[in-house]
Structures are given as structure tokens and as C-alpha cells.
């Protein structure tokens, strides 16, 4: 539709009287006139018989066409042909009409532009047609003063005295200021502003809150100069409420990203306050918070929950997950218990008081706070019973994940707001469904984390100590901080003869799978260490173990589990505080850093070996002197290697950090970790520091024993004299028995040289070494046997006993508890 050109020529007009009423015509789908009003006949001069079934386009001058919008309406100014032959300049409005079959009709309204509240705005049209529309409308001049309002706008706002007043004189200053900015922008630019949303009251509901959408249009004269503003207002409260609640549901689905049940509960409360409720309480089962198994809810037993979130409008969200103050208990017949049992929410049901709750400790929901019974309990002050008189009846909905009842959420509104409706209950139940999904995910993570940490605690040593052989300190950092577990491990294993085994290993991968593989390897190392194998032989057996495990898994249906042990590395060292030597062997693991007592740090040259499970390269052990006070640092590659530094650089920095061998080990551990570990970790990291100590000569006695059976008596005498010197007379009888049996067996079945050694430390160790590799065997002698009872008696008289092979033969050792 084109606007008639402003050429200054006079345009004949119909007299003002008949033009007072709008003229209307009804068009069919083809654009033909099928309805014609008397006002249209009076305006254009065409009787009904001449115009019906003719194209409406024939009425327009200049060959223009009548716009037919697919939806909504179109309005503008057009030149319309009068039956007498002259053109009229009329306002034209075309509205789409139709029902389920589609919009196939249009209503065309024509009106004279002679009467106007502003230039170009016809008052007759406004008063006769638009005043009673259900859509709020107003016309304002360029100073944003009201010049016309319709009934719908008055009803919506409750303000009838607007004419001649500005927007700021009618509405609060903040709301008016924002609206005036948008209106002046439309006046200046001519660009309409569509769906400008604002909140406000309504006359029929002064306490309620409604949302409105306004659209502003600039009014212009024939020269396109602004003459004022027209705006339309729609009450979009329901649309806004639906949209806002969809946003709340979306936020509920997205909450809990930290995978913490308590934090997820707090986020749910924060979503609802104050838009949906003025007070929200989220109460969860202890198992949800702690990651345990969620018990089933029985209708015959009280329901015990813990307040995980409590938020009132204008206050900070609080929780009591670790405090007795947060514990609440509902009676078996309470609304809360029925809510959890039935899995359905309740609205405004009568409150059921806990049958066992005292008047001071129970609130109107039948809930008893543990904090009421124990005022001195640690933790924050409890939120306390709710003042029911200040709130409308609440909504209580269950939080469920399948058949598991996670807890409850209660919504309350103050008396100065609308009470909850059944529609609000339906929304609260839908909100609880999405919130339950977030809580269930957080609970699953908490459960998995608890299991992982339990697994890690069971796999890693609780305390590492080298007894008298070494001072120990260690640190462990898994790369997967969420799971809390990894594949690295360190260990210190006491051995016979006061020796100690120092172990560090690294399983490829992170998380629970790597931790499970590490646990298997650690257990295997302990088993092999109990056999007193040399380091190289122990690694060979460990390599066979990994190869067997891989073969078993290759026959399975999945590749999970311990397949991560492929490529696992390990360092195994044995320190002997009597000989002051350390024997080391490694399976593709980084060599340790050794710091001499004078502060000299170096990395020993050890054969690298192959990763466990490869089996292609034999392992070699190296024995080296380790003076008293030496510091040995075992570590995994995650400590010294990352994306920003290679291993050589990291090892060099570690050497520099450990240059003070006399510094406290705990401080050295912290310094190394702070300097070498970057965050976030990309690999598990472990560090084991051992400062060696040796036994004084006064605590070790060694004698050479001739290969003569008569020497057994002398061996007993030597042992007794040493026990007297140590003040261990209480061990004389058992020691004589042990020395007699071990020396006799060495003389009878072994080969020279034979040595007897006594070591006093946290136990008394008696060792007999000989050059034979024949292993002793404990057996139960028959009644008629004349011998074979010696080792059995030794086992009964000692704490433990065993044997190990040495480079020149074997050693049979026996340990006795000190008095």
C-alpha cells in the first residue's frame, strides 16, 4: 500500500458529519467485497448492489492493491476512489479473519482523517472502534503527554486521570524513566519498539504482580514529521510466567555441575527464591549427602533427613549437613512421610505433628529438629521452626530418583502474595523431577568418590615407617582429583635382618581402573617381598605376574580392568642397616636421587629394565654403599615431568631441592611438591624420601662357627653372654633352643663358612648363614621319629622365622619379641 503523494493539490472531502462512523467492508479469499456497511456506502457513495462481488482493489486510486496480511492487521493511509469520481484520502486498516479452516477473510475499515487527537490520528476512530478493544492503547504527543487512552488501559492500570499528564506523573519514577527512554528513542528514530516488557500491578489484583508487553509506534504527518506516539499494551503475565518457569526448569536441569549434593540443594533453593516462593527448604537423606546406599522409606517408621539448604527471601542460603542442628525427623503418619511414601506432592494439607515430638522441638510439619534437643551442638544456629502464620499453606514435594527417595523440598509464600494453586503444585512437582536428576547425579558421584577413596585408602599404606633402618616421609597426588585415586604408589616393607624394602611404582592411566591395577601390583610386591627375594628376582616374578594377568584379560569380553598394567613401571630397593648397603633394581622406572651426608646429590647409573609385562629384557640389580645419614628420593615421572619441562630438568631441580640432607624430611617433601608440581595435574605424582640410619656396633654381634658339632655348645655360650650384655636374660631359654637348632642344621646340612649373627632392634633377630642353597623345611614328625622336630620348636618359640638366599648361600633367621 502506497501513501498518496503530498503534491499540495486540493482533495475533495466528504462532509464531516457522515464521516464520524468508521466504514467497513468484508473481503473473501480472492479479495472480492462480500460485505458492505451503510457507513461505507455513505463514505464512498457506492450502494451495496454495485460493490458486492467486485474486487476491493478497484476502490483504490492509482492501481494500488488492498494489502491482505496473512495474520494480524495492516494499517496505513490510502487514496480511495469515490463513486462521484474524486479521490478521498482515508485511513485504512485491514485485519485477517478466519477460524480452523484458515484465514480466508479480511475486515477492511476506512475512516476519514478529518477529526484527530493529533495530526493524522482520527478521534472518531479511536472513540468509536478502539476504545473498547481488550488491548490497552494510548496516544501521546511529542512531549510524552497523554492525549487519549482507551478503557482497557484504564482497567489494567487503575489510573483514569492520565490526559495531559506525562508518564513520570502516572507511574513510579524508576519504571517511568526506563519507559520514557524507549519512547523517546522511537520518536527520534521512527523505529517501532516491539514487546517492551515491564512489571506492574493490575486494578483487579493490586497485590499480584503482572507482566506487560508494550509496543511503541511513532505518529507522523504528511511530511513524515513526528506528531506523537501510539502505544499498545498487552498483559502477558501467563506467557511470561510460562517462559520464566521454563527457564527455572532449565536451570534446575543444569544445576549440580559441582557434583556436590549439598551445593546442588542450595542451587535449587536459589532458583526458586523469590520468584516462585519466599522460603524454600531442601532436606536430604544422610546417604545422599555422604554417598551411601539410600534406604527405602517405610510407612511405619520415622523419616530422618538432614537440612541441606534453607533459603528465605533476602537472606543467605544456609545448610547444616555436618551438624546435629540440621537433623530433622518426621513421624510415620506425617505429611512428609506420606509424601515420600506416595511419591506425590501435597498442597496445603493439614500439618501432622510428630507423635513423639515435644512441644519445644517439633514444628507444624511434624518435624523435630535435633538442635532443639541439644543446644550445645557444634555448628551454625538452626533455622528454627517456621512461623506458619506468616505464610500460606506450603507445597511439599518429594525428591526421587527411580524408587529411591532422596529427600523433600518445601515451598512457602508469605501472606502478602498469592497463595499456591494446583498449577503451582504441578510446576513444583516438575521442578522436583529435574532437581532430583541433578541430586541423583551428585549422589552417584559422591558414592563413587566414597568408594574410590575407600579403595585408595585400602590400597595405599596408612603409615610408612622404616623402623630403625630409615626415617620416612612421602607424598601422593592423583591426577584425577574428583575420583581421588590413581595408579602411582609408594611402599616401605620391613624385611628380615632389620632390612627394609623401599618401593615406588607407576601404573599407566588414572582413576579407579588404575588404582585397582595398582592394588594388585602392590599386593604382589608384598607377597614377593615376604619371600626375601633379591630386587632383580622380585621384579622378574612381578613381570611374570603382569604377563599372566594380561593373558587372562585378553580372553575376557572387555579390555577394562588391569590392562592398564601394560607399561607399568616399578623401582625396588633393599636397604641393609647392618651392612650399610642398598641394592636397587628397576623396571623402566626413573632412577632415584641419592644425597650423600656431605650434601652431594647424584642419580645412580642403574640398568633401566623393561616395563612390567613386556618380559624381553632381564632385570639387573646394583648394590651400592649407603652411609649413615644418606638421603634416597624415589619418585614417579609425574613429579618431575610435565608439559612445560622434561624429566632431566625436573630431576635436576629435585637434586637442588634435596641438597640439604639434614633438613626435616617433611619440609623437604613440601618444598619439592611446591616447586615441581604444577596445577592442574596431568599425571599422578608420588614422592618417597628415606634417610638411612645404621645400627651401632654394640647392637650387632657376629661370630664365625666351625663346622664341628662340638661348636654348637660354644655357639650357645656366645649367645648367652651377648644376651647378658644386652640385659635380655628373659630370652635365654628360647635363644639357646634357636641357636642350637639353627647351628646344628647348618653344620649337618650346610657348608662353610658358617656365621651366627644376633641383632638387637625392635625385635631380637638370630641369623645363621652358611654357604649352602638347600632350603629348610618345616614338618610334623611322627611319634616314632627320632628327629625332625627342631624347626617346629623354633617356630613355636619365636615371633616369626624364615630364610633367604644370599650371594654366597642362604640365611635362616628367627625373630623374638623383646621383653
mmCIF file of N, CA, C and O in Angstrom, residues 628-713:
data_model
loop_
_atom_site.group_PDB
_atom_site.id
_atom_site.type_symbol
_atom_site.label_atom_id
_atom_site.label_comp_id
_atom_site.label_asym_id
_atom_site.label_seq_id
_atom_site.Cartn_x
_atom_site.Cartn_y
_atom_site.Cartn_z
ATOM 1 N N UNK A 628 75.532 -43.956 56.715
ATOM 2 C CA UNK A 628 74.515 -43.476 57.652
ATOM 3 C C UNK A 628 74.226 -41.999 57.382
ATOM 4 O O UNK A 628 75.135 -41.186 57.239
ATOM 5 N N UNK A 629 72.927 -41.641 57.276
ATOM 6 C CA UNK A 629 72.547 -40.258 57.018
ATOM 7 C C UNK A 629 72.355 -39.937 55.557
ATOM 8 O O UNK A 629 72.061 -38.781 55.215
ATOM 9 N N UNK A 630 72.500 -40.930 54.670
ATOM 10 C CA UNK A 630 72.242 -40.685 53.252
ATOM 11 C C UNK A 630 70.744 -40.493 53.036
ATOM 12 O O UNK A 630 69.898 -41.061 53.736
ATOM 13 N N UNK A 631 70.404 -39.677 52.033
ATOM 14 C CA UNK A 631 69.006 -39.424 51.686
ATOM 15 C C UNK A 631 68.732 -40.013 50.307
ATOM 16 O O UNK A 631 69.429 -39.693 49.337
ATOM 17 N N UNK A 632 67.714 -40.880 50.219
ATOM 18 C CA UNK A 632 67.342 -41.506 48.954
ATOM 19 C C UNK A 632 65.930 -41.038 48.608
ATOM 20 O O UNK A 632 65.008 -41.160 49.429
ATOM 21 N N UNK A 633 65.756 -40.487 47.404
ATOM 22 C CA UNK A 633 64.465 -39.957 46.954
ATOM 23 C C UNK A 633 63.956 -40.805 45.795
ATOM 24 O O UNK A 633 64.566 -40.842 44.720
ATOM 25 N N UNK A 634 62.852 -41.509 46.021
ATOM 26 C CA UNK A 634 62.181 -42.263 44.970
ATOM 27 C C UNK A 634 60.959 -41.457 44.523
ATOM 28 O O UNK A 634 60.257 -40.853 45.346
ATOM 29 N N UNK A 635 60.642 -41.485 43.229
ATOM 30 C CA UNK A 635 59.561 -40.649 42.717
ATOM 31 C C UNK A 635 59.013 -41.263 41.437
ATOM 32 O O UNK A 635 59.638 -42.155 40.830
ATOM 33 N N UNK A 636 57.868 -40.791 41.027
ATOM 34 C CA UNK A 636 57.299 -41.161 39.729
ATOM 35 C C UNK A 636 57.485 -40.003 38.761
ATOM 36 O O UNK A 636 57.742 -38.865 39.166
ATOM 37 N N UNK A 637 57.313 -40.284 37.475
ATOM 38 C CA UNK A 637 57.603 -39.251 36.471
ATOM 39 C C UNK A 637 56.626 -38.077 36.550
ATOM 40 O O UNK A 637 56.924 -36.987 36.074
ATOM 41 N N UNK A 638 55.434 -38.280 37.136
ATOM 42 C CA UNK A 638 54.505 -37.166 37.261
ATOM 43 C C UNK A 638 55.022 -36.040 38.128
ATOM 44 O O UNK A 638 54.550 -34.909 38.025
ATOM 45 N N UNK A 639 56.009 -36.325 38.989
ATOM 46 C CA UNK A 639 56.567 -35.280 39.850
ATOM 47 C C UNK A 639 57.555 -34.405 39.107
ATOM 48 O O UNK A 639 57.636 -33.196 39.363
ATOM 49 N N UNK A 640 58.321 -34.971 38.199
ATOM 50 C CA UNK A 640 59.442 -34.243 37.590
ATOM 51 C C UNK A 640 59.215 -33.922 36.127
ATOM 52 O O UNK A 640 60.076 -33.309 35.491
ATOM 53 N N UNK A 641 58.066 -34.323 35.575
ATOM 54 C CA UNK A 641 57.850 -34.128 34.141
ATOM 55 C C UNK A 641 56.441 -33.612 33.915
ATOM 56 O O UNK A 641 55.478 -34.103 34.504
ATOM 57 N N UNK A 642 56.312 -32.585 33.056
ATOM 58 C CA UNK A 642 55.005 -32.113 32.639
ATOM 59 C C UNK A 642 55.148 -31.469 31.272
ATOM 60 O O UNK A 642 56.172 -31.611 30.607
ATOM 61 N N UNK A 643 54.104 -30.731 30.864
ATOM 62 C CA UNK A 643 54.108 -30.137 29.519
ATOM 63 C C UNK A 643 55.140 -29.032 29.363
ATOM 64 O O UNK A 643 55.517 -28.678 28.255
ATOM 65 N N UNK A 644 55.587 -28.487 30.502
ATOM 66 C CA UNK A 644 56.485 -27.331 30.431
ATOM 67 C C UNK A 644 57.930 -27.679 30.735
ATOM 68 O O UNK A 644 58.804 -26.819 30.592
ATOM 69 N N UNK A 645 58.216 -28.887 31.197
ATOM 70 C CA UNK A 645 59.606 -29.262 31.474
ATOM 71 C C UNK A 645 59.785 -30.750 31.216
ATOM 72 O O UNK A 645 58.864 -31.558 31.416
ATOM 73 N N UNK A 646 60.981 -31.114 30.743
ATOM 74 C CA UNK A 646 61.257 -32.525 30.523
ATOM 75 C C UNK A 646 61.775 -33.143 31.822
ATOM 76 O O UNK A 646 61.999 -32.463 32.826
ATOM 77 N N UNK A 647 61.979 -34.468 31.787
ATOM 78 C CA UNK A 647 62.331 -35.172 33.009
ATOM 79 C C UNK A 647 63.707 -34.775 33.511
ATOM 80 O O UNK A 647 63.907 -34.633 34.734
ATOM 81 N N UNK A 648 64.675 -34.583 32.609
ATOM 82 C CA UNK A 648 66.019 -34.234 33.052
ATOM 83 C C UNK A 648 66.024 -32.925 33.833
ATOM 84 O O UNK A 648 66.689 -32.793 34.864
ATOM 85 N N UNK A 649 65.251 -31.956 33.329
ATOM 86 C CA UNK A 649 65.170 -30.683 34.038
ATOM 87 C C UNK A 649 64.522 -30.852 35.401
ATOM 88 O O UNK A 649 64.975 -30.281 36.401
ATOM 89 N N UNK A 650 63.452 -31.642 35.456
ATOM 90 C CA UNK A 650 62.790 -31.864 36.725
ATOM 91 C C UNK A 650 63.675 -32.583 37.726
ATOM 92 O O UNK A 650 63.679 -32.252 38.923
ATOM 93 N N UNK A 651 64.437 -33.581 37.278
ATOM 94 C CA UNK A 651 65.327 -34.312 38.181
ATOM 95 C C UNK A 651 66.424 -33.388 38.692
ATOM 96 O O UNK A 651 66.815 -33.450 39.871
ATOM 97 N N UNK A 652 66.937 -32.515 37.820
ATOM 98 C CA UNK A 652 67.973 -31.573 38.248
ATOM 99 C C UNK A 652 67.439 -30.629 39.331
ATOM 100 O O UNK A 652 68.137 -30.322 40.320
ATOM 101 N N UNK A 653 66.205 -30.176 39.167
ATOM 102 C CA UNK A 653 65.625 -29.306 40.187
ATOM 103 C C UNK A 653 65.419 -30.063 41.494
ATOM 104 O O UNK A 653 65.596 -29.511 42.579
ATOM 105 N N UNK A 654 65.033 -31.341 41.387
ATOM 106 C CA UNK A 654 64.852 -32.135 42.597
ATOM 107 C C UNK A 654 66.176 -32.322 43.328
ATOM 108 O O UNK A 654 66.226 -32.246 44.571
ATOM 109 N N UNK A 655 67.245 -32.538 42.583
ATOM 110 C CA UNK A 655 68.570 -32.660 43.210
ATOM 111 C C UNK A 655 68.931 -31.389 43.981
ATOM 112 O O UNK A 655 69.465 -31.447 45.096
ATOM 113 N N UNK A 656 68.634 -30.245 43.373
ATOM 114 C CA UNK A 656 68.950 -28.982 44.039
ATOM 115 C C UNK A 656 68.101 -28.781 45.291
ATOM 116 O O UNK A 656 68.575 -28.267 46.307
ATOM 117 N N UNK A 657 66.838 -29.207 45.228
ATOM 118 C CA UNK A 657 65.956 -29.024 46.375
ATOM 119 C C UNK A 657 66.341 -29.908 47.556
ATOM 120 O O UNK A 657 66.056 -29.579 48.708
ATOM 121 N N UNK A 658 66.959 -31.048 47.272
ATOM 122 C CA UNK A 658 67.317 -32.000 48.323
ATOM 123 C C UNK A 658 68.767 -31.858 48.768
ATOM 124 O O UNK A 658 69.309 -32.756 49.406
ATOM 125 N N UNK A 659 69.375 -30.744 48.435
ATOM 126 C CA UNK A 659 70.797 -30.585 48.712
ATOM 127 C C UNK A 659 71.148 -30.492 50.180
ATOM 128 O O UNK A 659 72.320 -30.624 50.541
ATOM 129 N N UNK A 660 70.169 -30.253 51.048
ATOM 130 C CA UNK A 660 70.432 -30.172 52.484
ATOM 131 C C UNK A 660 69.972 -31.481 53.117
ATOM 132 O O UNK A 660 68.802 -31.638 53.472
ATOM 133 N N UNK A 661 70.875 -32.453 53.261
ATOM 134 C CA UNK A 661 70.449 -33.771 53.743
ATOM 135 C C UNK A 661 70.009 -33.770 55.197
ATOM 136 O O UNK A 661 69.351 -34.703 55.654
ATOM 137 N N UNK A 662 70.361 -32.729 55.948
ATOM 138 C CA UNK A 662 69.989 -32.699 57.353
ATOM 139 C C UNK A 662 68.658 -32.026 57.621
ATOM 140 O O UNK A 662 68.200 -31.993 58.768
ATOM 141 N N UNK A 663 68.015 -31.471 56.586
ATOM 142 C CA UNK A 663 66.733 -30.790 56.774
ATOM 143 C C UNK A 663 65.648 -31.807 57.117
ATOM 144 O O UNK A 663 65.725 -32.978 56.731
ATOM 145 N N UNK A 664 64.597 -31.406 57.819
ATOM 146 C CA UNK A 664 63.491 -32.327 58.122
ATOM 147 C C UNK A 664 62.862 -32.873 56.835
ATOM 148 O O UNK A 664 62.653 -32.131 55.867
ATOM 149 N N UNK A 665 62.573 -34.156 56.845
ATOM 150 C CA UNK A 665 62.047 -34.783 55.630
ATOM 151 C C UNK A 665 60.688 -34.209 55.234
ATOM 152 O O UNK A 665 60.402 -34.070 54.034
ATOM 153 N N UNK A 666 59.829 -33.919 56.191
ATOM 154 C CA UNK A 666 58.513 -33.377 55.858
ATOM 155 C C UNK A 666 58.648 -32.034 55.145
ATOM 156 O O UNK A 666 57.928 -31.750 54.190
ATOM 157 N N UNK A 667 59.600 -31.217 55.601
ATOM 158 C CA UNK A 667 59.800 -29.935 54.935
ATOM 159 C C UNK A 667 60.353 -30.124 53.531
ATOM 160 O O UNK A 667 59.955 -29.439 52.587
ATOM 161 N N UNK A 668 61.289 -31.081 53.377
ATOM 162 C CA UNK A 668 61.829 -31.351 52.050
ATOM 163 C C UNK A 668 60.733 -31.844 51.101
ATOM 164 O O UNK A 668 60.712 -31.468 49.926
ATOM 165 N N UNK A 669 59.824 -32.683 51.602
ATOM 166 C CA UNK A 669 58.704 -33.147 50.768
ATOM 167 C C UNK A 669 57.852 -31.968 50.307
ATOM 168 O O UNK A 669 57.517 -31.851 49.122
ATOM 169 N N UNK A 670 57.503 -31.097 51.242
ATOM 170 C CA UNK A 670 56.652 -29.952 50.888
ATOM 171 C C UNK A 670 57.356 -29.034 49.898
ATOM 172 O O UNK A 670 56.737 -28.546 48.940
ATOM 173 N N UNK A 671 58.646 -28.790 50.123
ATOM 174 C CA UNK A 671 59.381 -27.918 49.197
ATOM 175 C C UNK A 671 59.423 -28.517 47.791
ATOM 176 O O UNK A 671 59.257 -27.796 46.794
ATOM 177 N N UNK A 672 59.658 -29.817 47.699
ATOM 178 C CA UNK A 672 59.726 -30.462 46.390
ATOM 179 C C UNK A 672 58.377 -30.412 45.683
ATOM 180 O O UNK A 672 58.289 -30.133 44.478
ATOM 181 N N UNK A 673 57.318 -30.680 46.418
ATOM 182 C CA UNK A 673 55.987 -30.661 45.815
ATOM 183 C C UNK A 673 55.627 -29.259 45.351
ATOM 184 O O UNK A 673 55.121 -29.061 44.239
ATOM 185 N N UNK A 674 55.872 -28.254 46.192
ATOM 186 C CA UNK A 674 55.527 -26.879 45.829
ATOM 187 C C UNK A 674 56.307 -26.408 44.606
ATOM 188 O O UNK A 674 55.780 -25.657 43.775
ATOM 189 N N UNK A 675 57.561 -26.845 44.493
ATOM 190 C CA UNK A 675 58.398 -26.347 43.410
ATOM 191 C C UNK A 675 58.190 -27.114 42.103
ATOM 192 O O UNK A 675 58.349 -26.532 41.016
ATOM 193 N N UNK A 676 57.838 -28.380 42.190
ATOM 194 C CA UNK A 676 57.815 -29.215 40.989
ATOM 195 C C UNK A 676 56.432 -29.471 40.427
ATOM 196 O O UNK A 676 56.290 -29.650 39.209
ATOM 197 N N UNK A 677 55.417 -29.496 41.264
ATOM 198 C CA UNK A 677 54.084 -29.840 40.780
ATOM 199 C C UNK A 677 53.353 -28.595 40.300
ATOM 200 O O UNK A 677 53.252 -27.609 41.026
ATOM 201 N N UNK A 678 52.854 -28.649 39.085
ATOM 202 C CA UNK A 678 52.028 -27.575 38.552
ATOM 203 C C UNK A 678 50.572 -28.010 38.624
ATOM 204 O O UNK A 678 50.259 -29.188 38.643
ATOM 205 N N UNK A 679 49.677 -27.042 38.672
ATOM 206 C CA UNK A 679 48.249 -27.326 38.739
ATOM 207 C C UNK A 679 47.570 -26.806 37.473
ATOM 208 O O UNK A 679 47.900 -25.725 36.998
ATOM 209 N N UNK A 680 46.634 -27.561 36.901
ATOM 210 C CA UNK A 680 46.168 -28.873 37.358
ATOM 211 C C UNK A 680 47.142 -29.974 36.977
ATOM 212 O O UNK A 680 47.931 -29.821 36.036
ATOM 213 N N UNK A 681 47.084 -31.076 37.696
ATOM 214 C CA UNK A 681 47.985 -32.191 37.429
ATOM 215 C C UNK A 681 47.555 -32.918 36.163
ATOM 216 O O UNK A 681 46.375 -33.141 35.924
ATOM 217 N N UNK A 682 48.531 -33.301 35.362
ATOM 218 C CA UNK A 682 48.266 -34.085 34.162
ATOM 219 C C UNK A 682 48.639 -35.548 34.351
ATOM 220 O O UNK A 682 48.337 -36.374 33.490
ATOM 221 N N UNK A 683 49.283 -35.864 35.468
ATOM 222 C CA UNK A 683 49.664 -37.241 35.735
ATOM 223 C C UNK A 683 49.763 -37.417 37.247
ATOM 224 O O UNK A 683 49.999 -36.461 37.986
ATOM 225 N N UNK A 684 49.547 -38.658 37.697
ATOM 226 C CA UNK A 684 49.729 -38.948 39.114
ATOM 227 C C UNK A 684 51.179 -38.662 39.514
ATOM 228 O O UNK A 684 52.096 -38.830 38.707
ATOM 229 N N UNK A 685 51.359 -38.260 40.755
ATOM 230 C CA UNK A 685 52.705 -37.931 41.246
ATOM 231 C C UNK A 685 52.887 -38.523 42.633
ATOM 232 O O UNK A 685 51.985 -38.460 43.476
ATOM 233 N N UNK A 686 54.058 -39.106 42.866
ATOM 234 C CA UNK A 686 54.381 -39.689 44.169
ATOM 235 C C UNK A 686 55.841 -39.415 44.487
ATOM 236 O O UNK A 686 56.696 -39.376 43.590
ATOM 237 N N UNK A 687 56.116 -39.211 45.774
ATOM 238 C CA UNK A 687 57.479 -38.953 46.235
ATOM 239 C C UNK A 687 57.680 -39.713 47.545
ATOM 240 O O UNK A 687 56.836 -39.649 48.442
ATOM 241 N N UNK A 688 58.812 -40.430 47.645
ATOM 242 C CA UNK A 688 59.181 -41.169 48.853
ATOM 243 C C UNK A 688 60.607 -40.792 49.229
ATOM 244 O O UNK A 688 61.537 -40.985 48.433
ATOM 245 N N UNK A 689 60.777 -40.215 50.415
ATOM 246 C CA UNK A 689 62.098 -39.854 50.920
ATOM 247 C C UNK A 689 62.463 -40.795 52.061
ATOM 248 O O UNK A 689 61.654 -41.030 52.969
ATOM 249 N N UNK A 690 63.682 -41.323 52.010
ATOM 250 C CA UNK A 690 64.177 -42.222 53.068
ATOM 251 C C UNK A 690 65.566 -41.764 53.479
ATOM 252 O O UNK A 690 66.483 -41.702 52.644
ATOM 253 N N UNK A 691 65.722 -41.412 54.760
ATOM 254 C CA UNK A 691 67.037 -41.072 55.298
ATOM 255 C C UNK A 691 67.541 -42.283 56.093
ATOM 256 O O UNK A 691 66.919 -42.713 57.063
ATOM 257 N N UNK A 692 68.668 -42.822 55.636
ATOM 258 C CA UNK A 692 69.149 -44.085 56.189
ATOM 259 C C UNK A 692 69.792 -43.884 57.558
ATOM 260 O O UNK A 692 70.403 -42.848 57.841
ATOM 261 N N UNK A 693 69.584 -44.886 58.378
ATOM 262 C CA UNK A 693 70.264 -44.956 59.676
ATOM 263 C C UNK A 693 70.860 -46.349 59.807
ATOM 264 O O UNK A 693 70.334 -47.316 59.242
ATOM 265 N N UNK A 694 71.951 -46.460 60.516
ATOM 266 C CA UNK A 694 72.597 -47.768 60.696
ATOM 267 C C UNK A 694 72.622 -48.121 62.176
ATOM 268 O O UNK A 694 72.483 -47.252 63.036
ATOM 269 N N UNK A 695 72.781 -49.403 62.436
ATOM 270 C CA UNK A 695 72.830 -49.847 63.825
ATOM 271 C C UNK A 695 74.235 -49.671 64.369
ATOM 272 O O UNK A 695 75.229 -49.952 63.684
ATOM 273 N N UNK A 696 74.349 -49.255 65.603
ATOM 274 C CA UNK A 696 75.690 -49.179 66.205
ATOM 275 C C UNK A 696 76.268 -50.591 66.371
ATOM 276 O O UNK A 696 75.538 -51.583 66.452
ATOM 277 N N UNK A 697 77.569 -50.651 66.410
ATOM 278 C CA UNK A 697 78.231 -51.962 66.536
ATOM 279 C C UNK A 697 77.805 -52.678 67.799
ATOM 280 O O UNK A 697 77.804 -53.923 67.854
ATOM 281 N N UNK A 698 77.424 -51.934 68.832
ATOM 282 C CA UNK A 698 77.055 -52.569 70.093
ATOM 283 C C UNK A 698 75.741 -53.343 69.993
ATOM 284 O O UNK A 698 75.423 -54.143 70.865
ATOM 285 N N UNK A 699 74.941 -53.092 68.919
ATOM 286 C CA UNK A 699 73.670 -53.785 68.754
ATOM 287 C C UNK A 699 73.765 -54.963 67.789
ATOM 288 O O UNK A 699 72.743 -55.588 67.491
ATOM 289 N N UNK A 700 74.973 -55.262 67.310
ATOM 290 C CA UNK A 700 75.147 -56.365 66.358
ATOM 291 C C UNK A 700 76.317 -57.219 66.841
ATOM 292 O O UNK A 700 77.391 -56.690 67.176
ATOM 293 N N UNK A 701 76.093 -58.515 66.878
ATOM 294 C CA UNK A 701 77.152 -59.460 67.260
ATOM 295 C C UNK A 701 77.243 -60.539 66.193
ATOM 296 O O UNK A 701 76.223 -61.137 65.828
ATOM 297 N N UNK A 702 78.464 -60.809 65.680
ATOM 298 C CA UNK A 702 78.678 -61.787 64.607
ATOM 299 C C UNK A 702 79.830 -62.701 65.012
ATOM 300 O O UNK A 702 80.883 -62.232 65.484
ATOM 301 N N UNK A 703 79.620 -64.020 64.827
ATOM 302 C CA UNK A 703 80.668 -64.993 65.141
ATOM 303 C C UNK A 703 80.786 -65.996 63.997
ATOM 304 O O UNK A 703 79.798 -66.393 63.376
ATOM 305 N N UNK A 704 82.029 -66.384 63.736
ATOM 306 C CA UNK A 704 82.288 -67.476 62.805
ATOM 307 C C UNK A 704 82.196 -68.799 63.564
ATOM 308 O O UNK A 704 82.804 -68.965 64.631
ATOM 309 N N UNK A 705 81.471 -69.750 63.035
ATOM 310 C CA UNK A 705 81.239 -71.036 63.698
ATOM 311 C C UNK A 705 81.937 -72.136 62.900
ATOM 312 O O UNK A 705 81.711 -72.277 61.687
ATOM 313 N N UNK A 706 82.828 -72.920 63.563
ATOM 314 C CA UNK A 706 83.485 -74.036 62.871
ATOM 315 C C UNK A 706 82.445 -75.087 62.477
ATOM 316 O O UNK A 706 81.368 -75.209 63.067
ATOM 317 N N UNK A 707 82.786 -75.885 61.491
ATOM 318 C CA UNK A 707 81.883 -76.924 61.026
ATOM 319 C C UNK A 707 81.954 -78.188 61.860
ATOM 320 O O UNK A 707 81.865 -79.291 61.298
ATOM 321 N N UNK A 708 82.137 -78.077 63.163
ATOM 322 C CA UNK A 708 82.266 -79.205 64.087
ATOM 323 C C UNK A 708 81.033 -79.236 64.979
ATOM 324 O O UNK A 708 80.656 -78.215 65.561
ATOM 325 N N UNK A 709 80.357 -80.389 65.135
ATOM 326 C CA UNK A 709 79.178 -80.436 66.002
ATOM 327 C C UNK A 709 79.472 -79.964 67.415
ATOM 328 O O UNK A 709 78.568 -79.480 68.094
ATOM 329 N N UNK A 710 80.717 -80.089 67.849
ATOM 330 C CA UNK A 710 81.034 -79.621 69.205
ATOM 331 C C UNK A 710 80.929 -78.105 69.329
ATOM 332 O O UNK A 710 80.863 -77.563 70.430
ATOM 333 N N UNK A 711 80.934 -77.393 68.177
ATOM 334 C CA UNK A 711 80.866 -75.933 68.218
ATOM 335 C C UNK A 711 79.474 -75.432 68.605
ATOM 336 O O UNK A 711 79.307 -74.245 68.902
ATOM 337 N N UNK A 712 78.457 -76.318 68.611
ATOM 338 C CA UNK A 712 77.098 -75.892 68.962
ATOM 339 C C UNK A 712 77.066 -75.387 70.395
ATOM 340 O O UNK A 712 76.426 -74.383 70.712
ATOM 341 N N UNK A 713 77.785 -76.104 71.301
ATOM 342 C CA UNK A 713 77.812 -75.690 72.704
ATOM 343 C C UNK A 713 78.436 -74.308 72.846
ATOM 344 O O UNK A 713 77.934 -73.456 73.590
#
